[in-house]
Coordinates of C-alpha atoms in Angstrom, one line a residue:
M1 CA 12.4 -9.9 5.0
A2 CA 8.7 -9.6 6.2
I3 CA 5.9 -8.9 4.1
Q4 CA 2.8 -7.5 6.1
A5 CA -0.2 -9.4 4.9
T6 CA -3.3 -7.6 4.0
A7 CA -6.3 -8.1 7.0
L8 CA -8.8 -10.7 6.6
S9 CA -12.7 -10.4 7.7
Y10 CA -13.9 -14.0 9.2
T11 CA -17.8 -14.6 9.1
C12 CA -19.8 -17.6 10.5
S13 CA -23.0 -17.8 8.3
A14 CA -24.4 -20.4 11.2
C15 CA -23.8 -18.2 14.3
G16 CA -23.1 -14.5 13.0
W17 CA -19.8 -14.4 14.3
K18 CA -17.4 -11.7 12.9
K19 CA -13.3 -11.2 13.4
T20 CA -10.8 -9.0 11.5
V21 CA -7.8 -9.5 11.7
S22 CA -4.3 -7.9 10.4
P23 CA -1.4 -10.0 10.3
T24 CA 1.6 -8.5 12.0
S25 CA 4.1 -10.3 9.4
D26 CA 4.0 -13.0 6.7
A27 CA 4.2 -15.8 9.5
L28 CA 0.4 -16.3 11.1
L29 CA 0.4 -16.4 14.6
F30 CA -2.3 -18.0 17.0
G31 CA -5.7 -15.8 16.8
E32 CA -4.3 -14.4 13.2
F33 CA -6.0 -17.3 11.1
Y34 CA -9.0 -19.5 11.6
H35 CA -10.4 -22.4 9.9
C36 CA -13.7 -22.8 11.5
C37 CA -16.2 -20.8 13.9
P38 CA -14.6 -20.6 17.8
T39 CA -18.3 -20.1 18.8
C40 CA -19.9 -22.9 16.9
E41 CA -17.2 -25.1 15.4
N42 CA -19.1 -24.0 11.8
P43 CA -15.7 -25.3 9.2
N44 CA -17.6 -23.3 6.7
L45 CA -16.0 -19.6 7.4
Q46 CA -16.6 -16.6 5.0
T47 CA -13.4 -15.0 4.5
Q48 CA -13.1 -11.8 2.8
K49 CA -9.6 -9.7 1.9
Q50 CA -10.0 -5.7 3.1
D51 CA -8.6 -3.0 1.0
A52 CA -5.6 -1.0 1.8
L53 CA -7.9 1.8 3.4
S54 CA -10.0 -0.7 5.7
S55 CA -6.9 -2.3 6.7
L56 CA -5.3 1.2 7.6
V57 CA -8.8 2.1 9.6
Y58 CA -8.3 -1.6 11.1
E59 CA -4.4 -0.5 12.5
L60 CA -5.2 2.8 13.8
R61 CA -8.4 1.5 15.8
R62 CA -6.2 -1.1 17.1
K63 CA -3.3 1.2 18.2
I64 CA -5.6 3.6 19.7
Y65 CA -7.8 1.0 21.4
N66 CA -5.1 -1.4 22.3
K67 CA -7.1 -4.4 21.2

């Protein structure tokens, strides 16, 4: 049975790029995991787990705005 992972926020300290992703299952798909910044290719991304409320707000915004 698939278990939905918590939302993660990625931040690049070099260029300021930010992205929050909420995987749809325990299997990560393309665009749900970053090992380097897609803008400047900095390999040192800061990763932060989102709490349950932030994850819920992110999911609601994604469903409302289809992002």
